[in-house]
Short mmCIF file of C-alpha atoms in Angstrom, two decimals:
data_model
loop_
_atom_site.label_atom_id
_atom_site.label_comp_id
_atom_site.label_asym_id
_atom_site.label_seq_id
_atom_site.Cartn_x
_atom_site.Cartn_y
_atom_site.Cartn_z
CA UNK A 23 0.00 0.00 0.00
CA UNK A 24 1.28 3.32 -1.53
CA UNK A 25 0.94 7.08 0.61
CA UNK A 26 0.35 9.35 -1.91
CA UNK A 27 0.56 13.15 -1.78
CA UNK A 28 -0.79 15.07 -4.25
CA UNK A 29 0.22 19.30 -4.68
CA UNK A 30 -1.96 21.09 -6.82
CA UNK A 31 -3.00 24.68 -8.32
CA UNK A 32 -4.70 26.63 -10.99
CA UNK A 33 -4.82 29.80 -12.86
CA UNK A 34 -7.79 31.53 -14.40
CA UNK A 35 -8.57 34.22 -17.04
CA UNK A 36 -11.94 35.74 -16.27
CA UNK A 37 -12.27 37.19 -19.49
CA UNK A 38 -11.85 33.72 -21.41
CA UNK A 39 -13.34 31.80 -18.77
CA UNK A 40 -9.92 29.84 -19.38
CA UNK A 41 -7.91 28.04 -16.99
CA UNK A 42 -4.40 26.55 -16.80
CA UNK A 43 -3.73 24.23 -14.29
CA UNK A 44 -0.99 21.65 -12.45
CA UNK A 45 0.58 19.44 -10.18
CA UNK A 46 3.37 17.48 -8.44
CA UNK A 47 2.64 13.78 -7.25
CA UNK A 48 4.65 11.94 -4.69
CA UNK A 49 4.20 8.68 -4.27
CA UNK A 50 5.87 6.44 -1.24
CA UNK A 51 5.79 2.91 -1.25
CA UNK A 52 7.27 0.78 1.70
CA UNK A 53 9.54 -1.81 0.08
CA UNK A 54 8.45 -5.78 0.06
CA UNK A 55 12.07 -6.46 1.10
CA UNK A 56 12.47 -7.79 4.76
CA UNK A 57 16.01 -6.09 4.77
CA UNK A 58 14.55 -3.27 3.62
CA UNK A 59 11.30 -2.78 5.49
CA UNK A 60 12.20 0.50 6.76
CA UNK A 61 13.35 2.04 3.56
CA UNK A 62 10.39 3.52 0.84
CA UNK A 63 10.37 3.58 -3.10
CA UNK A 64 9.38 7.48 -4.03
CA UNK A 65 8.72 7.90 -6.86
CA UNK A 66 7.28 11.73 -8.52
CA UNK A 67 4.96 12.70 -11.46
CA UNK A 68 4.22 16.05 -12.74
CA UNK A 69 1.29 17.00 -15.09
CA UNK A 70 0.12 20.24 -16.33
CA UNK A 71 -2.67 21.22 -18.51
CA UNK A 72 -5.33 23.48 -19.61
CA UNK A 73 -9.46 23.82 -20.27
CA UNK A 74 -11.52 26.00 -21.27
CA UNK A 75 -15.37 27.29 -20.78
CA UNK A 76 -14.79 27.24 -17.02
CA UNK A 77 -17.50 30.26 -15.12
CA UNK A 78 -15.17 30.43 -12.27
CA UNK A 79 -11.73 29.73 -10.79
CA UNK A 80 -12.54 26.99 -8.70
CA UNK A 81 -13.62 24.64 -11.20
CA UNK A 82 -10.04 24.86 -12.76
CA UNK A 83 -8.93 24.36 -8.96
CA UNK A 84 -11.30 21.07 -8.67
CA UNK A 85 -9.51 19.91 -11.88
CA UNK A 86 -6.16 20.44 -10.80
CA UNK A 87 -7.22 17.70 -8.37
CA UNK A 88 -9.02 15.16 -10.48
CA UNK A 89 -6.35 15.17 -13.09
CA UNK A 90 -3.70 14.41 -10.38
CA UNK A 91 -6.25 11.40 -9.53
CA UNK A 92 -6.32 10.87 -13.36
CA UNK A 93 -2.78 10.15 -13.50
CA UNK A 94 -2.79 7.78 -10.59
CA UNK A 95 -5.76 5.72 -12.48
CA UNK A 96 -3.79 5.69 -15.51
CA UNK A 97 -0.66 4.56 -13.68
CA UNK A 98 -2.50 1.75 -12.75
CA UNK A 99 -3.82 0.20 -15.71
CA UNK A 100 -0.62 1.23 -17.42
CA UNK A 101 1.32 -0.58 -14.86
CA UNK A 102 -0.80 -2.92 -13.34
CA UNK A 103 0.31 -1.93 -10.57
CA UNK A 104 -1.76 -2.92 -7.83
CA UNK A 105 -0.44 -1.29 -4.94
CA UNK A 106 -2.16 1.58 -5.37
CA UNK A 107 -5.19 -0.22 -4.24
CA UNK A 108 -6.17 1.25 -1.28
CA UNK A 109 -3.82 3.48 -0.65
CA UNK A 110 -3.88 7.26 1.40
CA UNK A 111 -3.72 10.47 -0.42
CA UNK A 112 -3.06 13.77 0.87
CA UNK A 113 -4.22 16.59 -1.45
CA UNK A 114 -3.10 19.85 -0.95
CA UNK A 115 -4.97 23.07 -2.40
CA UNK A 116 -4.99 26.54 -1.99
CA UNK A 117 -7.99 26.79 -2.86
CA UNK A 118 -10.78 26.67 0.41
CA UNK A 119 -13.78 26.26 -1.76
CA UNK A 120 -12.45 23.31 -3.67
CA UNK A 121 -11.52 21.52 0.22
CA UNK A 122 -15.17 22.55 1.21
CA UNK A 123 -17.42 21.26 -1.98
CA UNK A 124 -15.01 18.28 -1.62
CA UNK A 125 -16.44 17.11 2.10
CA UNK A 126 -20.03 18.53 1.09
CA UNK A 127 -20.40 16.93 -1.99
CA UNK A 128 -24.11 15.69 -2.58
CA UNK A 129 -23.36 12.84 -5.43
CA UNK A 130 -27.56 12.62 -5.65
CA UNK A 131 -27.85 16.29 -6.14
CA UNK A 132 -28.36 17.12 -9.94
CA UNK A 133 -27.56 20.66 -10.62
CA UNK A 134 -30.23 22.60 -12.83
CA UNK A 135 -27.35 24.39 -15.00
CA UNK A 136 -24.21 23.86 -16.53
CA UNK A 137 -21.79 23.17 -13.07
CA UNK A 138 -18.25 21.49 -14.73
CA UNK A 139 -16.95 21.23 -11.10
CA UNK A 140 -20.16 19.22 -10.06
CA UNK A 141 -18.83 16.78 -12.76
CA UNK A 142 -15.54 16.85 -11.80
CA UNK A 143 -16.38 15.76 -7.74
CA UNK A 144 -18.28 13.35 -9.15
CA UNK A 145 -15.38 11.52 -11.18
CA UNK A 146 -13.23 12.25 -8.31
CA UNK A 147 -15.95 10.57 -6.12
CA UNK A 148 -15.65 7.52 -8.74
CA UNK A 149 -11.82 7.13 -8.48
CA UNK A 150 -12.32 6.88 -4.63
CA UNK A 151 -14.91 4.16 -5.05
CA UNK A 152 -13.34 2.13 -7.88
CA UNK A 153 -9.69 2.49 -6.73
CA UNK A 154 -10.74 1.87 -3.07
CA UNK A 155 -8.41 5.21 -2.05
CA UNK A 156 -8.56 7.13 1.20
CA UNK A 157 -8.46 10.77 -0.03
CA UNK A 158 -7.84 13.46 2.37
CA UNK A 159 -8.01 17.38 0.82
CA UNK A 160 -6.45 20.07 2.73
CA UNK A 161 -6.16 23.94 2.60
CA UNK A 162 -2.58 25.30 2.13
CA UNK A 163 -1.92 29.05 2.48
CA UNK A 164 -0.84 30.75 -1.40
CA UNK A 165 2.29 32.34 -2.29
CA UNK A 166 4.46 32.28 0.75
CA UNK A 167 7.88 33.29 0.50
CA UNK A 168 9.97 30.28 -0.30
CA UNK A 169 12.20 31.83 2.56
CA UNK A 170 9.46 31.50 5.09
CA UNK A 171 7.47 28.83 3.42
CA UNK A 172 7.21 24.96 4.15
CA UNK A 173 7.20 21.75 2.02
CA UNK A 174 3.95 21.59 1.01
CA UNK A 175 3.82 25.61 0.33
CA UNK A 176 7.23 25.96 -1.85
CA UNK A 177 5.73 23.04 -3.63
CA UNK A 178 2.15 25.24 -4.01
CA UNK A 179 4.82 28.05 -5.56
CA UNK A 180 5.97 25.68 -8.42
CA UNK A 181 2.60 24.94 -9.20
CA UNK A 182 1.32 28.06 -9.02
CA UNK A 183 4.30 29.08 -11.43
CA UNK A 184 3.46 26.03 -13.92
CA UNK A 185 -0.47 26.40 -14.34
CA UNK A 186 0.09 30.12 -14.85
CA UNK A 187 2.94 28.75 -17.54
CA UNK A 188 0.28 26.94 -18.97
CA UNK A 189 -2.38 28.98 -19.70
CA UNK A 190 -0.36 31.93 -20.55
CA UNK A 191 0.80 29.82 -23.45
CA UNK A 192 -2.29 28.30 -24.43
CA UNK A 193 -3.98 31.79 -24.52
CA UNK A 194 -0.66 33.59 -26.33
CA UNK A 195 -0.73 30.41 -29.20
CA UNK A 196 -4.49 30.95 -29.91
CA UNK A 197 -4.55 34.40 -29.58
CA UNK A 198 -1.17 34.96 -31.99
CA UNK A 199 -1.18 32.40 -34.41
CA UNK A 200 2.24 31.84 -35.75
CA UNK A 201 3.21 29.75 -39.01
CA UNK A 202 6.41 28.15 -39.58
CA UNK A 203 7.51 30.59 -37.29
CA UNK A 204 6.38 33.54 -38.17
CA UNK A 205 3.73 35.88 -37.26
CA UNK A 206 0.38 34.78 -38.98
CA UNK A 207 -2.18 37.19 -40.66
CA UNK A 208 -4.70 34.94 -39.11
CA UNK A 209 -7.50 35.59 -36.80
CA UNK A 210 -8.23 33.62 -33.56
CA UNK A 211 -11.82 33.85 -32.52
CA UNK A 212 -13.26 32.25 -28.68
CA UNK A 213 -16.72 31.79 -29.27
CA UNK A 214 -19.25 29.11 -26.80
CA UNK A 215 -19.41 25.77 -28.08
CA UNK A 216 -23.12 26.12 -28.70
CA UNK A 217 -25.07 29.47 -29.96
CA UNK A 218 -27.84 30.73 -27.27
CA UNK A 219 -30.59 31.56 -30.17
CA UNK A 220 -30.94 32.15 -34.23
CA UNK A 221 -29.69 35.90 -33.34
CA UNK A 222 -26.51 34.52 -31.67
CA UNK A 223 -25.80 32.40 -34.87
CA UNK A 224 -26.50 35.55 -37.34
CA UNK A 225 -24.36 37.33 -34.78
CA UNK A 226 -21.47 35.10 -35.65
CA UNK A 227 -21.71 34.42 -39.28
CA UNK A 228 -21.55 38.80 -39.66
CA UNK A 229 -18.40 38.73 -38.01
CA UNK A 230 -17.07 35.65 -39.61
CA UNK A 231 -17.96 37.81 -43.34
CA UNK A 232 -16.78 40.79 -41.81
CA UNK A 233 -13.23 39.32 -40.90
CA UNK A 234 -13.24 37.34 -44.39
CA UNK A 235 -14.12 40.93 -46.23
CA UNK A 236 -10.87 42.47 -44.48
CA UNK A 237 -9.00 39.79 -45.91
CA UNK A 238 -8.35 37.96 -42.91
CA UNK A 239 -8.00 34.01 -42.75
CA UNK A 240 -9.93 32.41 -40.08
CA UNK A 241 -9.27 29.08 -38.59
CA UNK A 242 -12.38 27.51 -37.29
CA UNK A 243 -12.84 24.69 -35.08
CA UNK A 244 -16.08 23.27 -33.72
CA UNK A 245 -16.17 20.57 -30.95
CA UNK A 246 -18.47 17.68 -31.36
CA UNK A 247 -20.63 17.09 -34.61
CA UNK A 248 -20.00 20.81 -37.32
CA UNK A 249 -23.34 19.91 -38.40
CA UNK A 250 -25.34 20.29 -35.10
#
């Protein structure tokens, strides 16, 4: 059986509704080795990443959290490596809402709009089940001087550095297209995944004809089915 500590953070763009996010996994395993039963295999993963159409900061805070869980799941089917079965995990987030919703999570409790970090608790919820893990999340103060800061917060730093890394360039690559290097006369436009009404869709075509017009080149992609 593994202990398993798990350092995570998040940074969010209001305007984009656009977060970056990542994390630093330390896992401790007590070796099977009589001669060795007092010394520990640790071993460390790192992960980083980014999403998008988040409403608020602490659903890219609750992801930081699942996808460290993510990488744990896929460690084990990768590996086969059963001794993560069962094992404690210590999560550590600055974030006080994300510890809260954690503890007072209603699985039975539907949500009547659009809630990504409802869905999120819920998969977390599923790992717990499936993977039989003992998850504890805990509250760890933000951006305390290395100098005066301890394990767990210098650690909060370097992921505080890295999901700002990534979403500053996520947001820099879509928002200045380059090609083969150089600076692209293309256009990068956000837009929701789904138009609110027949106005909202007009909306969008006029500014897709007035870009094209201008001569600009627009690079369009649409999640799911284009012809929805």
């Amino acid at each position: 059986v593994a202990h398993i500590r798990i350092v995570c953070d998040a940074s969010y763009d209001q305007d984009l509704w656009f977060s970056g996010y990542a994390g630093i996994v330390n896992i401790r395993k007590k070796s099977t080795d009589d001669q060795k039963s007092q010394e520990a295999d640790i071993q460390t993963l790192t992960y980083q990443g980014v999403a998008a159409e988040h409403r608020k900061s602490q659903e890219g805070e609750t992801l930081a959290v699942l996808a460290g869980l993510r990488q744990l799941a896929q460690r084990q089917l990768n590996e086969s490596d059963s001794g993560l079965l069962g094992s404690t995990i210590d999560v550590y987030t600055d974030c006080k809402g994300t510890a809260e919703r954690f503890y007072n999570f209603d699985p039975d409790h539907i949500p009547n709009h659009i809630d990504n970090e409802f869905g999120y608790i819920k998969e977390i919820y599923g790992l717990i089940e499936r993977y039989d893990w003992r998850v504890k999340v805990s509250h760890v103060d933000a951006h305390v001087p290395n100098i005066q800061a301890n394990v767990i917060q210098k650690l909060n730093n370097k992921v505080d550095e890295r999901a700002n890394d990534a979403r500053l360039r996520a947001v820099h690559m879509m928002l200045h297209p380059h090609e083969g290097g150089v600076k692209s006369d293309r256009v990068a436009v956000l837009l929701p995944k789904v138009p609110m009404d027949i106005s909202e869709r007009n909306a969008w075509s006029r500014l897709a004809y007035h870009l094209a017009e201008k001569g600009k080149k627009i690079h369009l992609y649409t999640e799911g089915n284009p012809n929805s």
